[in-house]
mmCIF file of C-alpha atoms in Angstrom:
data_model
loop_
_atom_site.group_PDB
_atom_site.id
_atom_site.type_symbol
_atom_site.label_atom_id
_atom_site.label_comp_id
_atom_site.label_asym_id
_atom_site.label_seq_id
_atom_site.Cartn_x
_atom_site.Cartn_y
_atom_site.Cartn_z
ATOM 1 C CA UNK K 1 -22.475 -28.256 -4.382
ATOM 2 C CA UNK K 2 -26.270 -27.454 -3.415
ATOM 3 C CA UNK K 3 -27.976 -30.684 -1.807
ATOM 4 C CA UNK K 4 -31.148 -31.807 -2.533
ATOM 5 C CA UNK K 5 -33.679 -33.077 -0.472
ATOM 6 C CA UNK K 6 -33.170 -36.574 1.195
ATOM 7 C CA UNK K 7 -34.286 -39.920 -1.098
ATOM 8 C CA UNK K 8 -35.812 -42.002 1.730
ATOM 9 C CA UNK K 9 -37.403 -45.318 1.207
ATOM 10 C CA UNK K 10 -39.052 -46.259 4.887
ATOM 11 C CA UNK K 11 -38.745 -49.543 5.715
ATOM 12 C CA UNK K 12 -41.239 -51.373 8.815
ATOM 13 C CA UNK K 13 -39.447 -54.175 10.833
ATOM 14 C CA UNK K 14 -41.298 -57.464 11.837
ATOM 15 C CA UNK K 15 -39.752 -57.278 14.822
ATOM 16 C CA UNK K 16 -41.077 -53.892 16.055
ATOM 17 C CA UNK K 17 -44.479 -55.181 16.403
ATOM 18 C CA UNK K 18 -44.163 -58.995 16.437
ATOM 19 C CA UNK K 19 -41.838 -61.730 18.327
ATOM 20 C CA UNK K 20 -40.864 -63.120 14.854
ATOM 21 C CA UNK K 21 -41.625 -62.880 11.342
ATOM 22 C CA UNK K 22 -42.477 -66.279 10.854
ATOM 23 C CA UNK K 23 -45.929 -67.095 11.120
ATOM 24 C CA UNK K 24 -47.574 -70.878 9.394
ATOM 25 C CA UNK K 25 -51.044 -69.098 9.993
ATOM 26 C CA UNK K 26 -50.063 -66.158 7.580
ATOM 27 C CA UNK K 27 -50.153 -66.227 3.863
ATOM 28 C CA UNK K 28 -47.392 -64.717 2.115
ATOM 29 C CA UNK K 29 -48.307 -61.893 -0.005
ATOM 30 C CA UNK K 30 -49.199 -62.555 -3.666
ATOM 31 C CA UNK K 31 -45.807 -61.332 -5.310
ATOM 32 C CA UNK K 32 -46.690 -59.135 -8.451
ATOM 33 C CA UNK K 33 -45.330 -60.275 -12.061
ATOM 34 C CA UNK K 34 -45.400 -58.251 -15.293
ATOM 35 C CA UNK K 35 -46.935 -60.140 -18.399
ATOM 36 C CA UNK K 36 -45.433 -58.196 -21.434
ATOM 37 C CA UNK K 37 -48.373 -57.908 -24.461
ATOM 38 C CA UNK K 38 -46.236 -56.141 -26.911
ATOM 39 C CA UNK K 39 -45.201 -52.930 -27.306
ATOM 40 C CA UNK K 40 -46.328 -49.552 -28.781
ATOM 41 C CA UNK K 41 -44.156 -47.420 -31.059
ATOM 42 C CA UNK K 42 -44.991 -43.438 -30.927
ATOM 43 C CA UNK K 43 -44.149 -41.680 -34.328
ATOM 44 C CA UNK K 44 -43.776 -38.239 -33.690
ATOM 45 C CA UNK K 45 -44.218 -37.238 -37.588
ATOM 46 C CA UNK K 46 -42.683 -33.697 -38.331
ATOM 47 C CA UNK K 47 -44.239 -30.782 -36.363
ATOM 48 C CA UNK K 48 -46.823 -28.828 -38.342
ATOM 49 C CA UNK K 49 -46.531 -31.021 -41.329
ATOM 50 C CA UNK K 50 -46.324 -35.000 -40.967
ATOM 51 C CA UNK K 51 -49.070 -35.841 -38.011
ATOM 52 C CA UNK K 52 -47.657 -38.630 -35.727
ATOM 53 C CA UNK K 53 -49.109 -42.057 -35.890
ATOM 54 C CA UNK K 54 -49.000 -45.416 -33.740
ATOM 55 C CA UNK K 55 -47.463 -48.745 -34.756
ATOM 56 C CA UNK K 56 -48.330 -51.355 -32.447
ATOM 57 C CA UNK K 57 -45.990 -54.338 -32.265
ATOM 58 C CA UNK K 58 -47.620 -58.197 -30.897
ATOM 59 C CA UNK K 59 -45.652 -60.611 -28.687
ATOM 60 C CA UNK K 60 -46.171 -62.381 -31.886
ATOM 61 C CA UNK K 61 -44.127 -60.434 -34.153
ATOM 62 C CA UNK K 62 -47.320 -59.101 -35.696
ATOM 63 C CA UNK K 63 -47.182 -55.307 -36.515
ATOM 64 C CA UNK K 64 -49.682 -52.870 -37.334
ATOM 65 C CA UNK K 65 -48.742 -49.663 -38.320
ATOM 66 C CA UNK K 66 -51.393 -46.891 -38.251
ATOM 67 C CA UNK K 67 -52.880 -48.661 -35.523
ATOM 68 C CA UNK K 68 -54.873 -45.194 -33.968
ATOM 69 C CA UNK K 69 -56.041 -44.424 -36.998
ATOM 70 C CA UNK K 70 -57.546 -48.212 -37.747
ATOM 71 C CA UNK K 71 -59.147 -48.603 -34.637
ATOM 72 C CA UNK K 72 -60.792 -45.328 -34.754
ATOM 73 C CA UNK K 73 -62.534 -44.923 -38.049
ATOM 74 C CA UNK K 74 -59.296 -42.986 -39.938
ATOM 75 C CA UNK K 75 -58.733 -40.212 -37.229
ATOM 76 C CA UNK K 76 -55.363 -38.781 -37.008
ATOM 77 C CA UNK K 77 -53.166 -39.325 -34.404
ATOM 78 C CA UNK K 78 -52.146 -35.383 -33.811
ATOM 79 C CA UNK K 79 -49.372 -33.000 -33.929
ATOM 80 C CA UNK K 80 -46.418 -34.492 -32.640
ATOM 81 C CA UNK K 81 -47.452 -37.145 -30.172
ATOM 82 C CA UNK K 82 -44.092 -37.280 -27.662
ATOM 83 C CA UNK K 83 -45.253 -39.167 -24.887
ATOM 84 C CA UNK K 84 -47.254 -42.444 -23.647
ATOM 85 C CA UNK K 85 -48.338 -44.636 -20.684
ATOM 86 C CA UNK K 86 -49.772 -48.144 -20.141
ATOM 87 C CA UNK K 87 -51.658 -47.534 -17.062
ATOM 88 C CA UNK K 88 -53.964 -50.265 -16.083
ATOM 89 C CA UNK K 89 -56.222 -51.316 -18.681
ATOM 90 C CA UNK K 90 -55.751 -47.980 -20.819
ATOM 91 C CA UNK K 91 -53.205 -46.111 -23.158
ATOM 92 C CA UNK K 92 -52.629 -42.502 -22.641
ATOM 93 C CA UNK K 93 -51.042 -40.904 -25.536
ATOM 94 C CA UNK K 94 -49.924 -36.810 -25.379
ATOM 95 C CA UNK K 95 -50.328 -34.936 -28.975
ATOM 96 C CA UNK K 96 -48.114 -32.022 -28.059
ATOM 97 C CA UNK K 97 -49.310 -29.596 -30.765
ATOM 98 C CA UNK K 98 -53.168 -30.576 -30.503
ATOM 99 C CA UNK K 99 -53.234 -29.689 -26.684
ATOM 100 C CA UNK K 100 -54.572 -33.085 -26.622
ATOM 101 C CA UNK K 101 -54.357 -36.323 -24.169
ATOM 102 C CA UNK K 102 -56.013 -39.651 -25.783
ATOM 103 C CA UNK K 103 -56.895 -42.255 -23.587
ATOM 104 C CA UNK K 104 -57.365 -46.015 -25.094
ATOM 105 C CA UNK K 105 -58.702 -48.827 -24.164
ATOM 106 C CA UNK K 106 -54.598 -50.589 -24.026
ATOM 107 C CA UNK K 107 -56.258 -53.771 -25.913
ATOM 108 C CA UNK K 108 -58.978 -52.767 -29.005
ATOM 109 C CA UNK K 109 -57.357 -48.763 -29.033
ATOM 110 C CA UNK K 110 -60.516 -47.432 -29.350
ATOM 111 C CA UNK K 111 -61.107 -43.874 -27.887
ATOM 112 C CA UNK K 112 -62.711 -43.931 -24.540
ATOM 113 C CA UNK K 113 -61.768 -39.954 -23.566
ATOM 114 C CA UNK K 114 -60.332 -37.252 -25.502
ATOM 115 C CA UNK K 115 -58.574 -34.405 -22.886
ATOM 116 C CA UNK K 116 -58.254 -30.742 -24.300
ATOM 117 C CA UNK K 117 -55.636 -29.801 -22.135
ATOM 118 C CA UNK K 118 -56.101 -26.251 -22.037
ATOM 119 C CA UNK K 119 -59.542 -27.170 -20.604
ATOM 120 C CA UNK K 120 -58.456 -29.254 -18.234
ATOM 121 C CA UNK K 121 -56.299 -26.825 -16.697
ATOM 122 C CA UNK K 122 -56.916 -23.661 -18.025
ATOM 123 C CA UNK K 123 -55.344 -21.801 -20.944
ATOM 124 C CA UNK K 124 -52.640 -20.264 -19.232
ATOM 125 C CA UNK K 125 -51.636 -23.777 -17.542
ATOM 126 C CA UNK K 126 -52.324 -26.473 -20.013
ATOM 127 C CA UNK K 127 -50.590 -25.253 -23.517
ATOM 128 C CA UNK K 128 -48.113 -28.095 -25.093
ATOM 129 C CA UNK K 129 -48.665 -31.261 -22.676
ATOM 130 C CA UNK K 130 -45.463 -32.911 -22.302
ATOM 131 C CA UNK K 131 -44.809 -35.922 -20.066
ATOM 132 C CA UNK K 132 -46.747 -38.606 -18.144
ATOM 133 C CA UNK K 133 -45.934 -40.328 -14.932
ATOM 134 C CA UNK K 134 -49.001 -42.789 -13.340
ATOM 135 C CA UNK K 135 -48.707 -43.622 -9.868
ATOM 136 C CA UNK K 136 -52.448 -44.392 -7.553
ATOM 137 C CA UNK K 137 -55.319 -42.855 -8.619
ATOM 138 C CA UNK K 138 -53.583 -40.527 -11.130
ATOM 139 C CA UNK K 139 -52.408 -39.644 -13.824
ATOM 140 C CA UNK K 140 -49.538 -36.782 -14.169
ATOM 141 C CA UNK K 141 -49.176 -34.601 -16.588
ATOM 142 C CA UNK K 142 -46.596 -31.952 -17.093
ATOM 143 C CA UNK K 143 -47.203 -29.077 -19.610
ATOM 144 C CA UNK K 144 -44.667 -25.917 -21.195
ATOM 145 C CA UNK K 145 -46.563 -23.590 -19.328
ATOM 146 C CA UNK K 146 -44.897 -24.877 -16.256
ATOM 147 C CA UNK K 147 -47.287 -26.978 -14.617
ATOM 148 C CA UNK K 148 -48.138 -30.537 -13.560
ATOM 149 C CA UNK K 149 -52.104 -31.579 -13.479
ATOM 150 C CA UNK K 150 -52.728 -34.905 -11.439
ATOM 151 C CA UNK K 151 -55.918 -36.690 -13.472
ATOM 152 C CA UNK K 152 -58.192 -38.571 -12.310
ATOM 153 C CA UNK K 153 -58.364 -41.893 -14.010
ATOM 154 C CA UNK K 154 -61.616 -42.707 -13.402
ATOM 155 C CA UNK K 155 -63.569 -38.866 -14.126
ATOM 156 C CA UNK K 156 -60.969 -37.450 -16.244
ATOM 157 C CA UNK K 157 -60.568 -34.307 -14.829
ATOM 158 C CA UNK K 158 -57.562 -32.547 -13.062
ATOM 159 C CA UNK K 159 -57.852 -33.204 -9.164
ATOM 160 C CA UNK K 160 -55.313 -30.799 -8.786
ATOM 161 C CA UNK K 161 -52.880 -28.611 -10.766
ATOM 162 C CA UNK K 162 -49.271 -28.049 -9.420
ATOM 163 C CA UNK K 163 -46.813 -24.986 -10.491
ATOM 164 C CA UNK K 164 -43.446 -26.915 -11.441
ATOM 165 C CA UNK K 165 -40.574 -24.957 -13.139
ATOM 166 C CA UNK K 166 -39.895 -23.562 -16.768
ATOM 167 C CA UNK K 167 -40.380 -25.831 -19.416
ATOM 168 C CA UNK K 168 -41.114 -29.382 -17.340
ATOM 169 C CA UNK K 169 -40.828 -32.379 -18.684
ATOM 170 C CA UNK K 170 -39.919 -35.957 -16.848
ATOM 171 C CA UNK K 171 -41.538 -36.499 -13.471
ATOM 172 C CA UNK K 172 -40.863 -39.176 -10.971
ATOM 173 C CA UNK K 173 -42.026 -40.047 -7.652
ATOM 174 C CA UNK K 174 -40.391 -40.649 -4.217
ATOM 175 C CA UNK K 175 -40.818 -41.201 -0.501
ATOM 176 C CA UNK K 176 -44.374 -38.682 -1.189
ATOM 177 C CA UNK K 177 -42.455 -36.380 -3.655
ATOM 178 C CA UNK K 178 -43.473 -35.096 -7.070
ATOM 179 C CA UNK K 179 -39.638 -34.695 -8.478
ATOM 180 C CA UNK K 180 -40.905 -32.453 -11.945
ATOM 181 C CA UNK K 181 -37.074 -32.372 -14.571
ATOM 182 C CA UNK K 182 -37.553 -28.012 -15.764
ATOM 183 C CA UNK K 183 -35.765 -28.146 -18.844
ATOM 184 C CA UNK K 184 -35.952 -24.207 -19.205
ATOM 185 C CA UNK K 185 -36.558 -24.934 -22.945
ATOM 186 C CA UNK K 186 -32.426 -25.704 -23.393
ATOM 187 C CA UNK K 187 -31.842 -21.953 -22.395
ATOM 188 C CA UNK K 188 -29.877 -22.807 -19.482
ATOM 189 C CA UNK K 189 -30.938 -19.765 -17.592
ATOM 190 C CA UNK K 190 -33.765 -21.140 -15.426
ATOM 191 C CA UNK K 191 -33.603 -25.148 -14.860
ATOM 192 C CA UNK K 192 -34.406 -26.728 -12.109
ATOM 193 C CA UNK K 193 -36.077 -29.948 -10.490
ATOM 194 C CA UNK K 194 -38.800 -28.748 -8.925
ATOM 195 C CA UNK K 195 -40.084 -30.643 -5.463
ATOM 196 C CA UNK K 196 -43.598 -31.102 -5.247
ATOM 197 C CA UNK K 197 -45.219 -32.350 -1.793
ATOM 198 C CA UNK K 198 -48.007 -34.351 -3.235
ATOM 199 C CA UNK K 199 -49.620 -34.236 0.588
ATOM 200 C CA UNK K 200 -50.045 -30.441 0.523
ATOM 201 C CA UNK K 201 -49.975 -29.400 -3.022
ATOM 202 C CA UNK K 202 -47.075 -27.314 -1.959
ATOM 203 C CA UNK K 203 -44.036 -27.056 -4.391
ATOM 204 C CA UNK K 204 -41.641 -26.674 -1.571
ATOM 205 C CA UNK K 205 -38.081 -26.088 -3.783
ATOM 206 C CA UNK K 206 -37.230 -25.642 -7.294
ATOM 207 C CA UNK K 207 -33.740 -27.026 -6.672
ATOM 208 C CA UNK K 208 -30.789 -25.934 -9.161
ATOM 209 C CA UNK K 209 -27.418 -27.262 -9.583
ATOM 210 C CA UNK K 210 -24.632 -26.176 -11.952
ATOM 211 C CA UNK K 211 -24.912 -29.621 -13.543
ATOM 212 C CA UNK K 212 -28.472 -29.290 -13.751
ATOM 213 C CA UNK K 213 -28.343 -27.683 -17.173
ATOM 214 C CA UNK K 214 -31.334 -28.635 -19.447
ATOM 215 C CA UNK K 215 -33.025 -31.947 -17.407
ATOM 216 C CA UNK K 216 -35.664 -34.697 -19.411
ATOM 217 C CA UNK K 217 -36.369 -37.164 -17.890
ATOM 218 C CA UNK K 218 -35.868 -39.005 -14.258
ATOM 219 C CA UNK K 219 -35.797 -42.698 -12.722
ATOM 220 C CA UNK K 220 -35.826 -43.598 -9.509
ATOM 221 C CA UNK K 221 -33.490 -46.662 -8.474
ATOM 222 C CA UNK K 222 -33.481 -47.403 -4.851
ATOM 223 C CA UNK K 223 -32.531 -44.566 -2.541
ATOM 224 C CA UNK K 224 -31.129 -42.362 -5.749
ATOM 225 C CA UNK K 225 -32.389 -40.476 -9.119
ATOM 226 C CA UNK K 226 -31.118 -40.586 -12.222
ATOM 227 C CA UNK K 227 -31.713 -38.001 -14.202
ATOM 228 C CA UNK K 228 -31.091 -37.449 -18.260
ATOM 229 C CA UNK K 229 -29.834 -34.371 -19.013
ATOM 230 C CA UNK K 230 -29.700 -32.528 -22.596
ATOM 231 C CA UNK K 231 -27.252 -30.204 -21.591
ATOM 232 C CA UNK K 232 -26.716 -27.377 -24.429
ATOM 233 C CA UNK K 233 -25.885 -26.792 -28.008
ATOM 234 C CA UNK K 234 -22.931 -24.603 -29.680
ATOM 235 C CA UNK K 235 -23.042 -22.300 -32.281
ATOM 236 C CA UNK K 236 -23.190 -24.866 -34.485
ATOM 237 C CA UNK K 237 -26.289 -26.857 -32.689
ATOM 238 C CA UNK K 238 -23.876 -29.764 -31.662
ATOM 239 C CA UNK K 239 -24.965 -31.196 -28.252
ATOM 240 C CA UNK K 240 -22.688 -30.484 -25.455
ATOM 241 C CA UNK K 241 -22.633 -31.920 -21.813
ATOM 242 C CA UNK K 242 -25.762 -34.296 -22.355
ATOM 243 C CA UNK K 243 -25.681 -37.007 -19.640
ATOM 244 C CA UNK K 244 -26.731 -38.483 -16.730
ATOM 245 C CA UNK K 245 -26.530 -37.158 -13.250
ATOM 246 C CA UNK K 246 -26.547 -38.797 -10.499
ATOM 247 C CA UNK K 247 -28.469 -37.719 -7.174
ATOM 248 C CA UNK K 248 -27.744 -39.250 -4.011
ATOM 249 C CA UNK K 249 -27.775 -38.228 -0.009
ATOM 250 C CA UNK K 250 -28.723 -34.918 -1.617
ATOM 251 C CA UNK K 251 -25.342 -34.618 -3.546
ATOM 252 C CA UNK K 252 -25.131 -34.274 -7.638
ATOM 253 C CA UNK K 253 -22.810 -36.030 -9.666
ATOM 254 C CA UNK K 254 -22.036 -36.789 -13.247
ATOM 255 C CA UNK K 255 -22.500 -40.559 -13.870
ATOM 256 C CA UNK K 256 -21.926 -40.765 -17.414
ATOM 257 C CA UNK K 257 -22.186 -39.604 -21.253
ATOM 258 C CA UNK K 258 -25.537 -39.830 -22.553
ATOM 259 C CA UNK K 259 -28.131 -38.765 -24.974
ATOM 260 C CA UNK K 260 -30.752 -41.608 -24.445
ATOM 261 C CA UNK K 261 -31.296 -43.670 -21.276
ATOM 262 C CA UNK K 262 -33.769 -46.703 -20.402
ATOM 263 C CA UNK K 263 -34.024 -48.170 -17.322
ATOM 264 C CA UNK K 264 -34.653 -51.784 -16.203
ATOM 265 C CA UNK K 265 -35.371 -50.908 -12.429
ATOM 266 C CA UNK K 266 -36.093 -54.526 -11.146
ATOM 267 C CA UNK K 267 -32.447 -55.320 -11.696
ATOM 268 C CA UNK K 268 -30.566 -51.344 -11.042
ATOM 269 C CA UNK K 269 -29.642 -51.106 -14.975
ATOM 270 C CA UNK K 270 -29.468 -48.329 -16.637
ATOM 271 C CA UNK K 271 -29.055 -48.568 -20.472
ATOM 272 C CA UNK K 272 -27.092 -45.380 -21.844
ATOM 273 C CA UNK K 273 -26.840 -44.555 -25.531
ATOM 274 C CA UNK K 274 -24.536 -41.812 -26.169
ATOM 275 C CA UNK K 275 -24.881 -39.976 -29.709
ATOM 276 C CA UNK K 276 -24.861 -36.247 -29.449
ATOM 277 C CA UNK K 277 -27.105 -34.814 -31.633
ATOM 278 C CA UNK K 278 -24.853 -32.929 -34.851
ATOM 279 C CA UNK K 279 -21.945 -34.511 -33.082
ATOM 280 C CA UNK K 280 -18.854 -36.551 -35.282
ATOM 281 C CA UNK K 281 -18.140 -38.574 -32.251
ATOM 282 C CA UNK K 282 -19.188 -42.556 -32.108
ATOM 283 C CA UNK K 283 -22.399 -43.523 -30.434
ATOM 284 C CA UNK K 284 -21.999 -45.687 -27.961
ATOM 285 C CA UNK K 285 -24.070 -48.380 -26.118
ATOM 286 C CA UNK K 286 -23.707 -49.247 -22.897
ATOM 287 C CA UNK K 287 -24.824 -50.746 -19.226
ATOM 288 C CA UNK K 288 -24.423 -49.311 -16.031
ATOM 289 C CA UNK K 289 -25.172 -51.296 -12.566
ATOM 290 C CA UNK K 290 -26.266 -49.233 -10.015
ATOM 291 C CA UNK K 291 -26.138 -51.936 -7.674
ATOM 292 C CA UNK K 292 -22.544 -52.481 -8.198
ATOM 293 C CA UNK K 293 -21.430 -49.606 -10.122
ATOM 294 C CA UNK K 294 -19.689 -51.086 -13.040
ATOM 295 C CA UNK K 295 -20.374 -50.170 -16.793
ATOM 296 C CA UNK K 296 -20.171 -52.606 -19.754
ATOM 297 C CA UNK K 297 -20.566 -52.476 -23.252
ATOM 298 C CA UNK K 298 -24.051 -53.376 -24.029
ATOM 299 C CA UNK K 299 -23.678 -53.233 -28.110
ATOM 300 C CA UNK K 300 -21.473 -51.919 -30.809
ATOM 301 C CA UNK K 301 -24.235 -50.144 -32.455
ATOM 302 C CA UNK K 302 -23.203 -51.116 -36.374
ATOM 303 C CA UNK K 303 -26.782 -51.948 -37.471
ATOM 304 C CA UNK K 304 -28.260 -48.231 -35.684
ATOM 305 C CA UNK K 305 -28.221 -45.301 -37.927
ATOM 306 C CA UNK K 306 -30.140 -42.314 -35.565
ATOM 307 C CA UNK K 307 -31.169 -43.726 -32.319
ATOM 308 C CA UNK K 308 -34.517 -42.298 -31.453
ATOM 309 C CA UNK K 309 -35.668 -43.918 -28.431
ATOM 310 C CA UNK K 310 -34.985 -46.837 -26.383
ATOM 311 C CA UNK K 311 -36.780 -49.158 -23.442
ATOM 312 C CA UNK K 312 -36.707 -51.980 -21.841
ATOM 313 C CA UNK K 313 -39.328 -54.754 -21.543
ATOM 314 C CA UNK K 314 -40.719 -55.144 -17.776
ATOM 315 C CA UNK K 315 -40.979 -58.350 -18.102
ATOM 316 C CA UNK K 316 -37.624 -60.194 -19.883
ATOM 317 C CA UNK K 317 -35.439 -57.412 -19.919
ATOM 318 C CA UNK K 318 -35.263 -57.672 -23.707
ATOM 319 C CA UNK K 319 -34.343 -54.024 -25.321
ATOM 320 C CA UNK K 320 -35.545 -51.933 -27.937
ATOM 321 C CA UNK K 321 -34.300 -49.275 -29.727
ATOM 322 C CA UNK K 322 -35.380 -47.544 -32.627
ATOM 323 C CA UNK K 323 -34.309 -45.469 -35.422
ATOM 324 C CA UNK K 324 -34.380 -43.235 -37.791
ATOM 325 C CA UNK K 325 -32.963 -44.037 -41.629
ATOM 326 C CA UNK K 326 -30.167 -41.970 -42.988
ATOM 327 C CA UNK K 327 -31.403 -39.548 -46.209
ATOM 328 C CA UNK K 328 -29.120 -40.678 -48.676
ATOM 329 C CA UNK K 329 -28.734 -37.054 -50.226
ATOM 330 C CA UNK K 330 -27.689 -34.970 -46.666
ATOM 331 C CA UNK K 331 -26.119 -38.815 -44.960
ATOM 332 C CA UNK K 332 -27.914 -37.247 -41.737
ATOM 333 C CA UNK K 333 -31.293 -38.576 -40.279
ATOM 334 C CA UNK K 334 -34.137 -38.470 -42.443
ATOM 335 C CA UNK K 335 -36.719 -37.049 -40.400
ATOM 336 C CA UNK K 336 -39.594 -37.279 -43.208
ATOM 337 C CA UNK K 337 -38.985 -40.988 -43.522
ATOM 338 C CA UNK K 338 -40.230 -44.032 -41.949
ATOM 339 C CA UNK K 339 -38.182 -45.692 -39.291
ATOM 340 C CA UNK K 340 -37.635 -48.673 -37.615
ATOM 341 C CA UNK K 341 -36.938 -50.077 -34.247
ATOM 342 C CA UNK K 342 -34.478 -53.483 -33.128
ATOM 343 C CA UNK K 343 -34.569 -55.780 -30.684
ATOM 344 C CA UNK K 344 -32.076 -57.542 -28.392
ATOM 345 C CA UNK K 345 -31.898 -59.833 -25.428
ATOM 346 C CA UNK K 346 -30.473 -58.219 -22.075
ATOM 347 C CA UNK K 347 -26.968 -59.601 -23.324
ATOM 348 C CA UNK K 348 -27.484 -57.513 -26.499
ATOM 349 C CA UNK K 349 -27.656 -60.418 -29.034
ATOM 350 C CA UNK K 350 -29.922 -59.127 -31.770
ATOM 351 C CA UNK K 351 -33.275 -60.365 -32.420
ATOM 352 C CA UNK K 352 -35.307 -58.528 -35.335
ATOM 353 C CA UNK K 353 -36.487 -55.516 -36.245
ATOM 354 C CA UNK K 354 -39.752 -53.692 -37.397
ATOM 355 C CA UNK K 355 -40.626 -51.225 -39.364
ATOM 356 C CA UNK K 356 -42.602 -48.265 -38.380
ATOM 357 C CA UNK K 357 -43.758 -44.675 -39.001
ATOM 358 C CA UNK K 358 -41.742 -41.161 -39.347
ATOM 359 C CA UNK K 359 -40.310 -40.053 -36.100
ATOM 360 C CA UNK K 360 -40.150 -43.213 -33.966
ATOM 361 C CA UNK K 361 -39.210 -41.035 -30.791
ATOM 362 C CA UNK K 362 -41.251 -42.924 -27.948
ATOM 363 C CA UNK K 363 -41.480 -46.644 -26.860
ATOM 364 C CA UNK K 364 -44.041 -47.943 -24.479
ATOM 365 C CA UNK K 365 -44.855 -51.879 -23.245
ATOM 366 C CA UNK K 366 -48.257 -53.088 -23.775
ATOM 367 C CA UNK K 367 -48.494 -55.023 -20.418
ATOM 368 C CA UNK K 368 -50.453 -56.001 -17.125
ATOM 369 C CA UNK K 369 -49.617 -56.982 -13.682
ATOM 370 C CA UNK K 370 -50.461 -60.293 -11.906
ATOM 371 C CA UNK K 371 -50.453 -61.023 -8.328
ATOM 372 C CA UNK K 372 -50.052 -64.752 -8.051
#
């Protein structure tokens, strides 16, 4: 087994510099709290024929569904919109098929910048945006082309552009590292987690495991990654081998089953749903504690048709998950239909659910951060 490069998470003792940590004279630090607004459902649409839209759900209850559209004089939303990010006070929604980034004011949803991605990094870098990760002064941006741009969130433009793998999508950060998840487009010939020194631009290893098959999406919990895997389909396009692999002192893993996963880092859960896509087998919700490694059931799953997406709320751990409907003539997932998305209390008791558009595939909180 190949080992990655070391997870570190430097830590300063009191007691190197001072006598003792205890000081009357010094304030403590203000300790930062999440304040949850609501939360904004992506509809993905059908590519090349339904354009995705936003539905925008309050604290409240209250929903609005076409809510881009509404707040922007009827414009369309895009070509299959697949990812989003609260960052500060803006929204930053990717329209893959438009080569597009929109960024919104996170409160009214009015435009403030529209980002033609092959302009902002070139044609040959910045075809079929992808993912978004925000962390300082930038945004991050992977594209299909097999790059990551880091944008400015103040001028808009691409500080710099980093070469990642084939195919990138997820992106997370650690101990000054740009980890970039290459899904190699499913093919299974080329993926890789690319390592990206954000101090010298320099992608110093496209790392590749055998479990590393077709990589999404990764979160970082403590000292280790977690990273979703889509492993591969048969002849028959059922999903094989999706899951969740674990990375830790360098060493790869298989942690579980799973086609979705959410994660509520405060607390070191990971929420797993596992429902292969064309596969016969039971979906399956569950909860895994990375701080003590135990798994639980999280909920049967009786009132979920075609889980889409799923997240968890920053702020009260509540979860969402959405869906699509079943088309009554094929009994598979009507992907021309409106869907829906539930809610439920860490514990999984059930709370409500909301309508919203076609293709509900991405789920992002509508929040802020106090220091008090």
């Amino acid at each position: 087994m190949r080992k990655l490069l070391p997870l570190i998470s430097a830590a300063v003792m009191c007691g190197l510099a001072f006598t003792s940590c205890s000081d009357d004279d010094t304030p403590a630090p203000p300790t930062p709290t999440t304040v949850t607004e609501g939360i904004f459902v992506i509809n993905e649409g059908t590519y090349g024929n339904i354009p995705g839209s936003l539905t925008s759900i309050g604290k409240d209850g209250s929903i609005t569904q076409d809510a881009f559209a509404k707040a922007n004089n009827g414009m369309a939303l895009g070509d299959t919109p697949n990812d989003a990010l609260v960052y500060g006070s803006k929204l930053y929604i990717v329209a893959n098929g438009d080569n597009l980034v929109w960024v919104l004011d996170r409160n009214t949803l009015k435009i403030k910048e529209q980002i033609k991605t092959t302009e902002l990094m070139g044609n040959d870098k910045g075809k079929q945006p992808r993912c978004l990760l925000a962390a300082g002064q930038y945004v991050f941006l992977s594209t299909f082309d097999g790059y990551v741009a880091a944008i400015d969130t103040t001028t808009y433009e691409a500080a710099h552009v980093y070469r990642a793998g084939s195919y990138p999508e997820g992106m997370a950060i650690n101990n000054g590292n740009l980890y970039v998840a290459n899904s190699d487009y499913g093919q299974n010939q080329n993926p890789s987690i690319s390592i990206i020194n954000l101090n010298t631009g320099e992608t110093t290893q496209d790392y590749t495991d055998e479990l590393i098959t077709n990589p999404q999406s990764i979160v970082t919990i403590g000292n280790s990654m977690y990273v979703l895997d889509s492993g591969w389909y048969d002849e028959n396009w059922t999903q094989r081998d999706a899951g969740i692999r674990k990375i830790e002192n360098g060493n790869v893993t298989m942690l579980a089953d799973a086609s979705l996963m959410a994660a509520n880092v405060r607390d070191g859960l990971l929420y797993i749903i596992n429902s292969p896509f064309s596969s016969t087998a039971e979906t399956t919700y569950t909860v895994y504690d990375c701080n003590t490694g135990q798994t639980r059931t999280f909920i049967t799953g009786d009132d979920i048709e075609y889980p889409a997406a799923i997240a968890v709320d920053p702020e009260n751990g509540d979860v969402y998950i959405s869906s699509y409907h079943v088309n009554a003539d094929t009994g598979y997932a009507d992907y021309s239909a409106n869907g829906y998305v539930n809610q439920y209390r860490a514990d999984g008791t059930f709370v409500t659910s909301y309508e919203t558009g076609v293709g509900p595939t991405m789920l992002v909180f509508n929040y802020y951060t106090t220091h008090e």
